Each structure stands twice: as C-alpha cells, then as structure tokens.
Amino acid sequence: MYAYHGRLEEAKEVRRTMESTGLRKETGCSWIDVWNETYVFTVHDRSHDETEQIYEMLGRLKELVKAKGYAPDTQFAINDVEEHKEQSMWYHSERLALSFGLISLPVNAPIRIKKNLRTCGDCHTVMKLVSEIFRRKIILRDANRFHQFADGSCSCKDYW
C-alpha cells in the first residue's frame, strides 16, 4: 500500500519489520489447466519443460501489445530497482501462464488462469490487449474476483 502510493521509505520499513519478526509475504503463483493437467508458475519461473517456447511467446506478446499502444505502469513493480521494473513485470506468473496457454490450447478454447493473489493493474492491461490481439477469451480468477477478458475489455469494467 505504501509503495503503491509512492511512500517508498515507509514500504521499506514495513518490509524490514516483517523480516525481523519472521513474517513473509505469500509468494505469488498462477496455475492453468491444459489437457487435464495443472501447471503452476511463479514469477520468473523457468522450471517448465517448455520454458523456451513460453519465453518466446512472452517476447512476442511484449512486441504485439506495444504495437497496440501499451505503456507499462511500473507502479506495480514495487520490489524492483527502478531501471528493471518494466522488464521484471513481464515475468509475473499470470503472464507466464497466459503465454503457456496461448501455445498449448486450441485457438478457439478459452484460457483459464487462477492466481493466489490479486493481479496487478499492468497485468490486467496486458490481458485486455492480448484478448483483443489474439481474439481469445481469457478468464482470470484472482484473490478478489473473476475477470473475463474479451475483445480488449474486462468484465470488471476496470474496477478491481
């Protein structure tokens, strides 16, 4: 909350307090079911058998959404050094799951992703753009609600 509102010193103090008391933030992860098998992704995950193809698709997504006018919202990359924020957001778990879904599921099948935490606003924007570019329905269940992305918009009407 502090980092989101630009109060970085307070955010750092909360993190230090959490660390000194042994509290840990829950690791964000996303999962997707493909052909009756569940695949789990964490941020920067490279443990999947198809990591190379997933990261190739991720690179392609980055180019395609930028061509559509995407500009990253780095306020959601609160744990990263300033010059690496934009790059780091591309490796959020839901984007990895999305890339895997795009390469693994038939083009007419919806992509259903679940996430244990609330998705960040930048990933929300990317999901909307990808739904439009690929003409795919993307359903994302995060900690707060279901988001159904189609034709470049979300069922939450950008309120989440």
CSV table of N, CA, C and O in Angstrom, one decimal, residues 56-105:
chain,number,residue,atom,x,y,z
A,56,GLU,N,9.6,-17.3,-25.5
A,56,GLU,CA,9.5,-16.8,-26.9
A,56,GLU,C,8.1,-16.1,-27.1
A,56,GLU,O,8.0,-15.1,-27.7
A,57,MET,N,7.0,-16.8,-26.6
A,57,MET,CA,5.7,-16.2,-26.7
A,57,MET,C,5.6,-14.9,-25.9
A,57,MET,O,5.0,-14.0,-26.3
A,58,LEU,N,6.2,-14.9,-24.7
A,58,LEU,CA,6.2,-13.7,-23.9
A,58,LEU,C,6.8,-12.6,-24.6
A,58,LEU,O,6.3,-11.4,-24.6
A,59,GLY,N,7.9,-12.8,-25.3
A,59,GLY,CA,8.6,-11.8,-26.1
A,59,GLY,C,7.7,-11.3,-27.2
A,59,GLY,O,7.6,-10.1,-27.5
A,60,ARG,N,7.0,-12.2,-27.9
A,60,ARG,CA,6.1,-11.9,-28.9
A,60,ARG,C,4.9,-11.0,-28.4
A,60,ARG,O,4.5,-10.0,-29.0
A,61,LEU,N,4.4,-11.4,-27.2
A,61,LEU,CA,3.3,-10.6,-26.6
A,61,LEU,C,3.8,-9.2,-26.3
A,61,LEU,O,3.0,-8.2,-26.6
A,62,LYS,N,5.0,-9.1,-25.8
A,62,LYS,CA,5.5,-7.8,-25.5
A,62,LYS,C,5.5,-6.9,-26.7
A,62,LYS,O,5.1,-5.7,-26.7
A,63,GLU,N,6.0,-7.4,-27.8
A,63,GLU,CA,6.1,-6.6,-29.1
A,63,GLU,C,4.7,-6.3,-29.6
A,63,GLU,O,4.4,-5.1,-30.0
A,64,LEU,N,3.7,-7.2,-29.5
A,64,LEU,CA,2.4,-7.0,-30.0
A,64,LEU,C,1.6,-6.0,-29.2
A,64,LEU,O,0.9,-5.1,-29.8
A,65,VAL,N,1.7,-6.1,-27.9
A,65,VAL,CA,0.9,-5.1,-27.1
A,65,VAL,C,1.6,-3.7,-27.2
A,65,VAL,O,0.8,-2.7,-27.2
A,66,LYS,N,2.9,-3.6,-27.3
A,66,LYS,CA,3.5,-2.3,-27.5
A,66,LYS,C,3.1,-1.7,-28.8
A,66,LYS,O,2.8,-0.5,-28.9
A,67,ALA,N,2.9,-2.5,-29.9
A,67,ALA,CA,2.4,-2.0,-31.2
A,67,ALA,C,1.0,-1.5,-31.0
A,67,ALA,O,0.6,-0.7,-31.8
A,68,LYS,N,0.2,-2.0,-30.0
A,68,LYS,CA,-1.2,-1.6,-29.8
A,68,LYS,C,-1.2,-0.3,-28.9
A,68,LYS,O,-2.3,0.1,-28.6
A,69,GLY,N,0.0,0.2,-28.5
A,69,GLY,CA,0.0,1.4,-27.7
A,69,GLY,C,0.2,1.1,-26.2
A,69,GLY,O,0.1,2.1,-25.4
A,70,TYR,N,0.5,-0.1,-25.8
A,70,TYR,CA,0.7,-0.4,-24.4
A,70,TYR,C,1.9,0.4,-23.8
A,70,TYR,O,3.0,0.5,-24.5
A,71,ALA,N,1.7,1.0,-22.7
A,71,ALA,CA,2.8,1.6,-21.9
A,71,ALA,C,2.8,1.0,-20.5
A,71,ALA,O,1.7,1.0,-19.9
A,72,PRO,N,3.9,0.5,-20.1
A,72,PRO,CA,3.9,-0.2,-18.7
A,72,PRO,C,3.6,0.8,-17.6
A,72,PRO,O,4.0,2.0,-17.7
A,73,ASP,N,2.9,0.3,-16.6
A,73,ASP,CA,2.6,1.0,-15.4
A,73,ASP,C,3.5,0.5,-14.3
A,73,ASP,O,3.1,-0.5,-13.6
A,74,THR,N,4.7,1.1,-14.1
A,74,THR,CA,5.7,0.5,-13.2
A,74,THR,C,5.4,0.7,-11.8
A,74,THR,O,6.1,0.2,-10.9
A,75,GLN,N,4.3,1.4,-11.4
A,75,GLN,CA,3.9,1.5,-10.0
A,75,GLN,C,3.6,0.1,-9.4
A,75,GLN,O,3.7,0.0,-8.2
A,76,PHE,N,3.3,-0.9,-10.2
A,76,PHE,CA,3.0,-2.2,-9.7
A,76,PHE,C,4.2,-3.1,-9.5
A,76,PHE,O,4.1,-4.2,-9.0
A,77,ALA,N,5.4,-2.6,-9.9
A,77,ALA,CA,6.7,-3.3,-9.7
A,77,ALA,C,7.4,-2.7,-8.5
A,77,ALA,O,8.4,-2.1,-8.6
A,78,ILE,N,6.8,-2.9,-7.3
A,78,ILE,CA,7.2,-2.3,-6.1
A,78,ILE,C,8.5,-2.8,-5.5
A,78,ILE,O,9.1,-2.2,-4.7
A,79,ASN,N,8.9,-4.0,-5.9
A,79,ASN,CA,10.0,-4.6,-5.2
A,79,ASN,C,11.3,-4.6,-6.1
A,79,ASN,O,12.3,-5.1,-5.8
A,80,ASP,N,11.2,-3.9,-7.2
A,80,ASP,CA,12.3,-3.9,-8.2
A,80,ASP,C,13.0,-2.6,-8.2
A,80,ASP,O,12.5,-1.5,-8.0
A,81,VAL,N,14.3,-2.6,-8.6
A,81,VAL,CA,15.1,-1.5,-8.8
A,81,VAL,C,14.5,-0.7,-10.0
A,81,VAL,O,14.1,-1.3,-11.0
A,82,GLU,N,14.5,0.6,-10.0
A,82,GLU,CA,13.8,1.4,-10.9
A,82,GLU,C,14.1,1.0,-12.4
A,82,GLU,O,13.2,0.9,-13.2
A,83,GLU,N,15.4,0.9,-12.8
A,83,GLU,CA,15.7,0.6,-14.2
A,83,GLU,C,15.3,-0.8,-14.6
A,83,GLU,O,15.3,-1.1,-15.8
A,84,HIS,N,14.9,-1.7,-13.7
A,84,HIS,CA,14.5,-3.1,-14.1
A,84,HIS,C,13.0,-3.3,-13.9
A,84,HIS,O,12.5,-4.4,-14.2
A,85,LYS,N,12.3,-2.3,-13.5
A,85,LYS,CA,10.8,-2.5,-13.2
A,85,LYS,C,10.0,-3.0,-14.4
A,85,LYS,O,9.3,-4.0,-14.3
A,86,GLU,N,10.2,-2.3,-15.5
A,86,GLU,CA,9.4,-2.7,-16.7
A,86,GLU,C,9.7,-4.1,-17.1
A,86,GLU,O,8.8,-4.9,-17.4
A,87,GLN,N,11.0,-4.5,-17.2
A,87,GLN,CA,11.3,-5.8,-17.6
A,87,GLN,C,10.8,-6.9,-16.7
A,87,GLN,O,10.3,-7.9,-17.1
A,88,SER,N,10.9,-6.6,-15.4
A,88,SER,CA,10.5,-7.5,-14.4
A,88,SER,C,9.1,-7.9,-14.4
A,88,SER,O,8.7,-9.0,-14.2
A,89,MET,N,8.2,-6.9,-14.7
A,89,MET,CA,6.8,-7.1,-14.8
A,89,MET,C,6.4,-8.1,-15.8
A,89,MET,O,5.4,-8.8,-15.7
A,90,TRP,N,7.2,-8.3,-16.9
A,90,TRP,CA,6.9,-9.2,-17.9
A,90,TRP,C,7.0,-10.6,-17.5
A,90,TRP,O,6.6,-11.6,-18.1
A,91,TYR,N,7.6,-10.9,-16.3
A,91,TYR,CA,7.8,-12.2,-15.8
A,91,TYR,C,6.8,-12.6,-14.7
A,91,TYR,O,7.0,-13.5,-14.0
A,92,HIS,N,5.8,-11.8,-14.5
A,92,HIS,CA,4.8,-12.1,-13.5
A,92,HIS,C,4.1,-13.5,-13.8
A,92,HIS,O,4.0,-13.8,-15.0
A,93,SER,N,3.7,-14.2,-12.8
A,93,SER,CA,3.3,-15.6,-13.0
A,93,SER,C,2.1,-15.7,-14.0
A,93,SER,O,2.0,-16.6,-14.7
A,94,GLU,N,1.1,-14.7,-13.9
A,94,GLU,CA,0.0,-14.8,-14.8
A,94,GLU,C,0.3,-14.6,-16.2
A,94,GLU,O,-0.3,-15.1,-17.1
A,95,ARG,N,1.4,-13.8,-16.5
A,95,ARG,CA,1.8,-13.7,-17.9
A,95,ARG,C,2.5,-14.9,-18.4
A,95,ARG,O,2.3,-15.3,-19.6
A,96,LEU,N,3.2,-15.6,-17.6
A,96,LEU,CA,3.8,-16.9,-18.0
A,96,LEU,C,2.7,-17.9,-18.2
A,96,LEU,O,2.8,-18.6,-19.2
A,97,ALA,N,1.7,-18.0,-17.3
A,97,ALA,CA,0.6,-18.9,-17.6
A,97,ALA,C,-0.2,-18.5,-18.8
A,97,ALA,O,-0.5,-19.4,-19.6
A,98,LEU,N,-0.3,-17.3,-19.1
A,98,LEU,CA,-1.0,-16.8,-20.3
A,98,LEU,C,-0.2,-17.3,-21.6
A,98,LEU,O,-0.8,-17.8,-22.5
A,99,SER,N,1.1,-17.1,-21.5
A,99,SER,CA,1.9,-17.5,-22.7
A,99,SER,C,1.8,-19.0,-22.9
A,99,SER,O,1.7,-19.4,-24.0
A,100,PHE,N,1.9,-19.7,-21.8
A,100,PHE,CA,1.7,-21.2,-21.9
A,100,PHE,C,0.4,-21.6,-22.5
A,100,PHE,O,0.3,-22.4,-23.4
A,101,GLY,N,-0.7,-20.9,-22.0
A,101,GLY,CA,-2.0,-21.2,-22.6
A,101,GLY,C,-2.1,-20.9,-24.1
A,101,GLY,O,-2.7,-21.7,-24.8
A,102,LEU,N,-1.5,-19.8,-24.5
A,102,LEU,CA,-1.5,-19.5,-25.9
A,102,LEU,C,-0.8,-20.5,-26.8
A,102,LEU,O,-1.3,-20.7,-27.9
A,103,ILE,N,0.2,-21.1,-26.3
A,103,ILE,CA,1.0,-22.0,-27.1
A,103,ILE,C,0.4,-23.5,-27.0
A,103,ILE,O,0.7,-24.3,-27.8
A,104,SER,N,-0.4,-23.7,-25.9
A,104,SER,CA,-0.8,-25.1,-25.6
A,104,SER,C,-2.3,-25.4,-25.9
A,104,SER,O,-2.6,-26.6,-26.1
A,105,LEU,N,-3.1,-24.4,-25.9
A,105,LEU,CA,-4.5,-24.6,-26.1
A,105,LEU,C,-5.0,-24.3,-27.5
A,105,LEU,O,-4.4,-23.5,-28.1
